[in-house]
Each structure stands twice: as C-alpha cells, then as structure tokens.
Coordinates of C-alpha atoms in Angstrom, one line a residue:
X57 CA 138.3 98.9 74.0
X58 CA 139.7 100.5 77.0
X59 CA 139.5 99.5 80.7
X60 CA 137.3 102.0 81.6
X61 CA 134.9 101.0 79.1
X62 CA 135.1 97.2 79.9
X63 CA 134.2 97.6 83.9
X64 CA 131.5 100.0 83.1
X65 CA 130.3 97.2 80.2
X66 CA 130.7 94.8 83.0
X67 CA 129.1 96.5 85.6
X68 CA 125.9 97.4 83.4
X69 CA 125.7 93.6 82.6
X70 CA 125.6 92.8 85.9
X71 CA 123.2 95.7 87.0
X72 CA 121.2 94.3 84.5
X73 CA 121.8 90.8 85.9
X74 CA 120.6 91.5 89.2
X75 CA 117.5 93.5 88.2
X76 CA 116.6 90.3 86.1
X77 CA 116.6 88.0 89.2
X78 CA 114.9 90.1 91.4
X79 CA 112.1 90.6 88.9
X80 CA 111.9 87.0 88.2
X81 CA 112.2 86.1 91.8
X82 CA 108.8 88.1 92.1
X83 CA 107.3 86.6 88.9
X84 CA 107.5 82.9 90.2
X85 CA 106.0 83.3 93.5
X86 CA 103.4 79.9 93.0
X87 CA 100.3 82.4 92.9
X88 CA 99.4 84.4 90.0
X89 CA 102.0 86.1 88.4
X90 CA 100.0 89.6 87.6
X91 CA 98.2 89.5 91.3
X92 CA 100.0 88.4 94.0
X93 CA 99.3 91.9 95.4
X94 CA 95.7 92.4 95.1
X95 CA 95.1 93.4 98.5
X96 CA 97.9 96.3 98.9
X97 CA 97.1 97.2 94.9
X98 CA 93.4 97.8 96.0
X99 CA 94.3 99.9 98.9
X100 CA 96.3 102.0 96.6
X101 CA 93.9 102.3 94.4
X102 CA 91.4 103.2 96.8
X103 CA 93.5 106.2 97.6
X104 CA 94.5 107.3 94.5
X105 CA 90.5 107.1 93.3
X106 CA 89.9 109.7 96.5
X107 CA 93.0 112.0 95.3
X108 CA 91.5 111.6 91.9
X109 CA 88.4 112.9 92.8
X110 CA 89.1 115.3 95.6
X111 CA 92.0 116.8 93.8
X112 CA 92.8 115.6 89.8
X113 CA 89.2 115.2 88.2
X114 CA 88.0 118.7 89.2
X115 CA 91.1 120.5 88.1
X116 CA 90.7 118.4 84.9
X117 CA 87.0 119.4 84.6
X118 CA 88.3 123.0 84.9
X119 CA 91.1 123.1 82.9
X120 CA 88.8 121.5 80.2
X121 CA 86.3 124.2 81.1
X122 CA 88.7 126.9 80.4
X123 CA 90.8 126.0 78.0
X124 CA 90.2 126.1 74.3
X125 CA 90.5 123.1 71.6
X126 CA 93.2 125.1 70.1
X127 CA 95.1 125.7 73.8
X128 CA 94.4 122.1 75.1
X129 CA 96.0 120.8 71.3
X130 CA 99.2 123.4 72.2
X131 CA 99.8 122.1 75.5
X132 CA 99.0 118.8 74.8
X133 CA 102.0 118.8 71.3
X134 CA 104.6 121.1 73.6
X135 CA 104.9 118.3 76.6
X136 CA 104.3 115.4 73.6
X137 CA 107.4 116.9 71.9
X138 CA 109.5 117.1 75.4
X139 CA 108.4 113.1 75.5
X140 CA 110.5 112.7 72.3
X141 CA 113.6 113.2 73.7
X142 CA 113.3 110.3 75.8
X143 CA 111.6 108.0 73.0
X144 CA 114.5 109.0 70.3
X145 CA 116.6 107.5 73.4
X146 CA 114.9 104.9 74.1
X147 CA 114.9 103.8 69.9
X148 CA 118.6 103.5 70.7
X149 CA 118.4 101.5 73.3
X150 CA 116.2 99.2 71.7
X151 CA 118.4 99.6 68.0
X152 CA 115.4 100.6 66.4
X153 CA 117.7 102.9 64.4
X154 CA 115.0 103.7 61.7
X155 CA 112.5 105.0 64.0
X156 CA 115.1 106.7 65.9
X157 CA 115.8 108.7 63.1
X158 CA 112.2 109.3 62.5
X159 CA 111.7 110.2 66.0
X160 CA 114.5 112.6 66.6
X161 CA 113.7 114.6 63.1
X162 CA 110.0 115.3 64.5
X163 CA 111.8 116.5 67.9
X164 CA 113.8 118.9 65.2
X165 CA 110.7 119.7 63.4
X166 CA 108.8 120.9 65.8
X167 CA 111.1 122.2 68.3
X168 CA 111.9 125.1 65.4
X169 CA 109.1 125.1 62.5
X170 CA 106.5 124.2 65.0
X171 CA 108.0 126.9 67.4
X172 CA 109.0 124.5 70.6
X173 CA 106.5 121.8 70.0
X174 CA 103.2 123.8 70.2
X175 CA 101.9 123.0 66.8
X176 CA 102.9 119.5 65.7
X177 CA 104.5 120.2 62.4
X178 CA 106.0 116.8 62.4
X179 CA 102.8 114.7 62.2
X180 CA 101.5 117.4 59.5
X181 CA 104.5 116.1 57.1
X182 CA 103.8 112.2 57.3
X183 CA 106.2 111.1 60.2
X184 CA 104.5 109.1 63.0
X185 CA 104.2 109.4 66.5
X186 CA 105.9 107.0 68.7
X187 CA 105.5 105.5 72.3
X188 CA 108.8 104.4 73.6
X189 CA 109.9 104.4 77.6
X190 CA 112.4 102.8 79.4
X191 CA 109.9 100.3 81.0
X192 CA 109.7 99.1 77.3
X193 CA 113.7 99.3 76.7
X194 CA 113.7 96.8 79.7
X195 CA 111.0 94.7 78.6
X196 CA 113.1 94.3 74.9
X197 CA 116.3 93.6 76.9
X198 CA 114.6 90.7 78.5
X199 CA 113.8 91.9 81.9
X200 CA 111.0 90.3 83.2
X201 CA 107.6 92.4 84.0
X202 CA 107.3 91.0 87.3
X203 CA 103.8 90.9 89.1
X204 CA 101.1 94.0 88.7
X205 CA 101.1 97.1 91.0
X206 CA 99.7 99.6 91.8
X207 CA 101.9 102.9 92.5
X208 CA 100.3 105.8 95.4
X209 CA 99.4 108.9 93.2
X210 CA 101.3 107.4 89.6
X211 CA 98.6 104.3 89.2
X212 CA 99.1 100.5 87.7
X213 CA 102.7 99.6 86.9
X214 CA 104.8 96.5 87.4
X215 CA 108.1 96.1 89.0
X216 CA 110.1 96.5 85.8
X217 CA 108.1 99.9 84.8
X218 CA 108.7 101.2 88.0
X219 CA 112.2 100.9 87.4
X220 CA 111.8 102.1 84.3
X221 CA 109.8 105.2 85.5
X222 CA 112.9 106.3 87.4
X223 CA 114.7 105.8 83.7
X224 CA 112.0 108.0 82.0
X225 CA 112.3 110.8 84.7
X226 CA 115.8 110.8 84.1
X227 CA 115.5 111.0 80.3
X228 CA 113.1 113.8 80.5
X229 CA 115.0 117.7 80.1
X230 CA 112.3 119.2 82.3
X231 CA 113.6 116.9 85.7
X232 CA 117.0 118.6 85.2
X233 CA 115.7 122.3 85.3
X234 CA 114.7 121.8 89.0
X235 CA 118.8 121.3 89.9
X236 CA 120.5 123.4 87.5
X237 CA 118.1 126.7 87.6
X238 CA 116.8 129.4 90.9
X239 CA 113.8 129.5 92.1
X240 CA 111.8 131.1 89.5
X241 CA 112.7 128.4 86.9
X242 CA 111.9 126.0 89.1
X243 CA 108.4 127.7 90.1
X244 CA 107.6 127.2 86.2
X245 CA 108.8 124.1 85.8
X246 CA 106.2 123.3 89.1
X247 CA 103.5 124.9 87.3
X248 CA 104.8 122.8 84.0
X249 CA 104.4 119.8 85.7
X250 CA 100.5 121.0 87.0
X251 CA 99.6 122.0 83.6
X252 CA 100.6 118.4 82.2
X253 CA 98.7 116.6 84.7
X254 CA 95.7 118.5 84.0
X255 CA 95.9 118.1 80.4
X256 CA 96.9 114.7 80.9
X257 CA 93.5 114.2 83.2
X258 CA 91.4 115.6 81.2
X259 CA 92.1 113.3 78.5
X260 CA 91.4 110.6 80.5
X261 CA 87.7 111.9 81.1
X262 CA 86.2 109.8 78.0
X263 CA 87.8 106.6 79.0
X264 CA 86.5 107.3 82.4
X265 CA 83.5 107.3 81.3
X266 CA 83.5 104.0 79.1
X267 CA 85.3 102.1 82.0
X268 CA 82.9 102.9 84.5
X269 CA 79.9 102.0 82.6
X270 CA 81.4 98.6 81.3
X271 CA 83.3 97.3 83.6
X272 CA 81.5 95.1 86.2
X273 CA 85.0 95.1 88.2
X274 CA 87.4 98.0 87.4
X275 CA 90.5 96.8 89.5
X276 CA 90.5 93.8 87.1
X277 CA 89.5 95.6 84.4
X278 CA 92.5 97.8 84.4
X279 CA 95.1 94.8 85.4
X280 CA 93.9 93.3 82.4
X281 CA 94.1 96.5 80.1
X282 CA 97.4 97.4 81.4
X283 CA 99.4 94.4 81.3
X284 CA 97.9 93.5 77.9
X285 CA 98.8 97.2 76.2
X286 CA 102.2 96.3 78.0
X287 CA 102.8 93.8 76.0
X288 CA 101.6 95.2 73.0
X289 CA 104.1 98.1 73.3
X290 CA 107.3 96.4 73.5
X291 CA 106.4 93.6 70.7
X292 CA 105.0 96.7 68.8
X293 CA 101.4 94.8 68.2
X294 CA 103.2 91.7 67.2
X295 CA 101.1 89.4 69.9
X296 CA 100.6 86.6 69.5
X297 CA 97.0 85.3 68.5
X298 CA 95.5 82.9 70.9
X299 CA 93.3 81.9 68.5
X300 CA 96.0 80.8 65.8
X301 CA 98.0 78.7 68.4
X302 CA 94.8 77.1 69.3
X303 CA 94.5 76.0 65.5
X304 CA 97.8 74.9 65.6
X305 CA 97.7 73.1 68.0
X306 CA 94.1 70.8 66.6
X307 CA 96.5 70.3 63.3
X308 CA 99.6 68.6 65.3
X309 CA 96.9 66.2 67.2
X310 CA 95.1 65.8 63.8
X311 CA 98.5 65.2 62.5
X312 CA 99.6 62.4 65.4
X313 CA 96.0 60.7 65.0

C-alpha cells in the first residue's frame, strides 16, 4: 500500500473518530438520549407542519388529483431507480456484497429494459427492493445515533442521519447536474426535484391520515416511529425482542434460586 493510500486510510479513521465522539458526546448528556431537544424539535415541527400545509399538502392533493395511477407509478420507479445508485453504494460500504449485486443489476435492469427506471422491470423478475442510505452505513460502522431532531423543511432525523443526509445528497447523480450543466438542465433538474416531493407527499397522505386519528400525541408518536424503524433498517429487522430477553432473564433468576 502506498503513502497516499495510508494518510487518506488514516485520515478517514480519524474523520470517523471524531464524528463518533461528537455523537456520543450528545448521546450521554444525563437526560434522555432521544429528547434532550424537545423544545427546539417542536418549534421545528411547528413550522414545518405550516409549510406542510400552506405549501406541500395542497400540491400533493393536486398532483394526486391530476396525475394518473399509471403516471404517479412512473414517477414514483424513475426517482426510486435514481435512489439505487446510492443504495448499490451504500451495500459496499456496509460489505453487503450479495445485495450489492442484486441492487446494482436492478439499477441495470431498469435503467435500459425498463427505459430509465419508469417501469420497474427489476421487481417484475424476482429481485427485491432495497433501502440503504448513508445514515444506515454510519449506523453499521458504529457511529452512534445521537439524540432525536427535528430538521426545518426535511423533518425527524438524528445527528448521525444528518450527516448522513449530506452523504446521500452526494451519492445522488441528480445533485451533480446542478454544477456540471447551464441553466436549462438545471431548470429541470429544479422541476425534478418539485415533481419528487410531490410524489413523495402524496404518498404520505394515507399515513397522515392514520397518524392523526391515532395518535393522542404526534411529536412522540413520530420520535418513537422514527427512531424505532431506525433501528430496524440498519440491523435489517434483526431487533431484538423485549419480550425474549424478559424471559431470559426469569430463567437465570429461576436458575440462581
């Protein structure tokens, strides 16, 4: 291995290091570790609820409106199959070499046979969707979650998927058009982005629905969902059960009596 390779090896490990103290350093503040910004989280969240309504629910509603099934289900697979570039990357980074390989032949798939993503070819021939992101890659390599947050327009997070939300923006080919391209490919890419966030909106109208008619507090509600489905992400649904451990744990005092 060559010099160059070694200080860059080094200097990830300690990026890495430092990233890891920081977000532990915020995890063990002697309050509770997913809340210890309740009052600046609910602030956001009151503003992002007013954006949502003033601005994101009614495009949603119209976009729903206007679109077809068959449109929706095209936009919805092209900017899905854009996502697998970063998840194939992400497999990497976690070694998950298998579903790396899965994940980067439905990128191939549908980027030709299912002519750029729009009709999800991939799924159609028995290979799975994925949900990798570089909040998860973290999250595998260790670092720490940190407490919950709440991020102006973007929603709940966590220190470590914040980072890693600058990771996924990096990994995603539609950030780079913006830099590399005039004005007119940028002005698409703009009206890309607008035509993902409605489609991604208007998915969201159902589970709306169902979290505003059953939960009696939706701030901790939606801590609770999201640091949960965190966790079930990066130990791919491997929690552990409560439950079990409990039962464990009456055998080893049966045992000792």
């Amino acid at each position: 291995m060559n010099k160059k390779a070694i200080d860059r090896k080094i200097a990830f490990k300690f990026g890495l290091l430092v990233l890891t103290t920081i977000l532990n350093g915020c995890a063990t503040t002697g309050v509770d570790p997913a809340g210890p910004w309740e009052d600046w989280n609910r602030d956001v969240s009151s503003f992002n609820d007013d954006f949502d309504e003033t601005i994101m629910k009614p495009m949603a509603e119209g976009y729903t409106w206007a679109a077809p099934d068959v449109v929706s289900g095209g936009v919805t697979n092209f900017f899905s199959n854009i996502q697998d570039v970063g998840v194939t990357i992400n497999d990497l980074l976690q070694f998950k070499l298998g579903q790396a390989a899965e994940d980067g032949s439905r990128l191939v798939i549908n980027s030709t046979v299912g002519i750029a993503g729009v009709i999800d070819v991939a799924t159609m021939v028995g290979l799975e969707k994925h949900r990798e992101d570089f909040g998860q890659t973290l999250g595998v390599w260790g670092v720490p979650s940190g407490p919950y947050m709440i991020l102006p327009f973007w929603g709940a997070s966590s220190p470590r998927d914040f980072v890693g939300l600058i990771g996924d923006i990096l990994l995603d080919p539609v950030s780079y058009t913006v830099f590399i391209s005039g004005g007119l490919v940028s002005a698409a890419t703009m009206g890309a982005a607008i035509l993902d966030a409605a489609d991604w909106r208007a998915g969201l109208l159902v589970t709306e629905r169902i979290v505003d008619e059953t939960a009696l507090d939706q701030y901790d509600f939606l801590k609770a969902a999201y640091m949960q489905r965190r966790e079930y992400l990066i130990l791919d649904g491997n929690v552990p059960d409560p439950d079990a451990e409990l039962e464990l744990d009456e055998d080893f005092d049966a045992d000792l009596e």
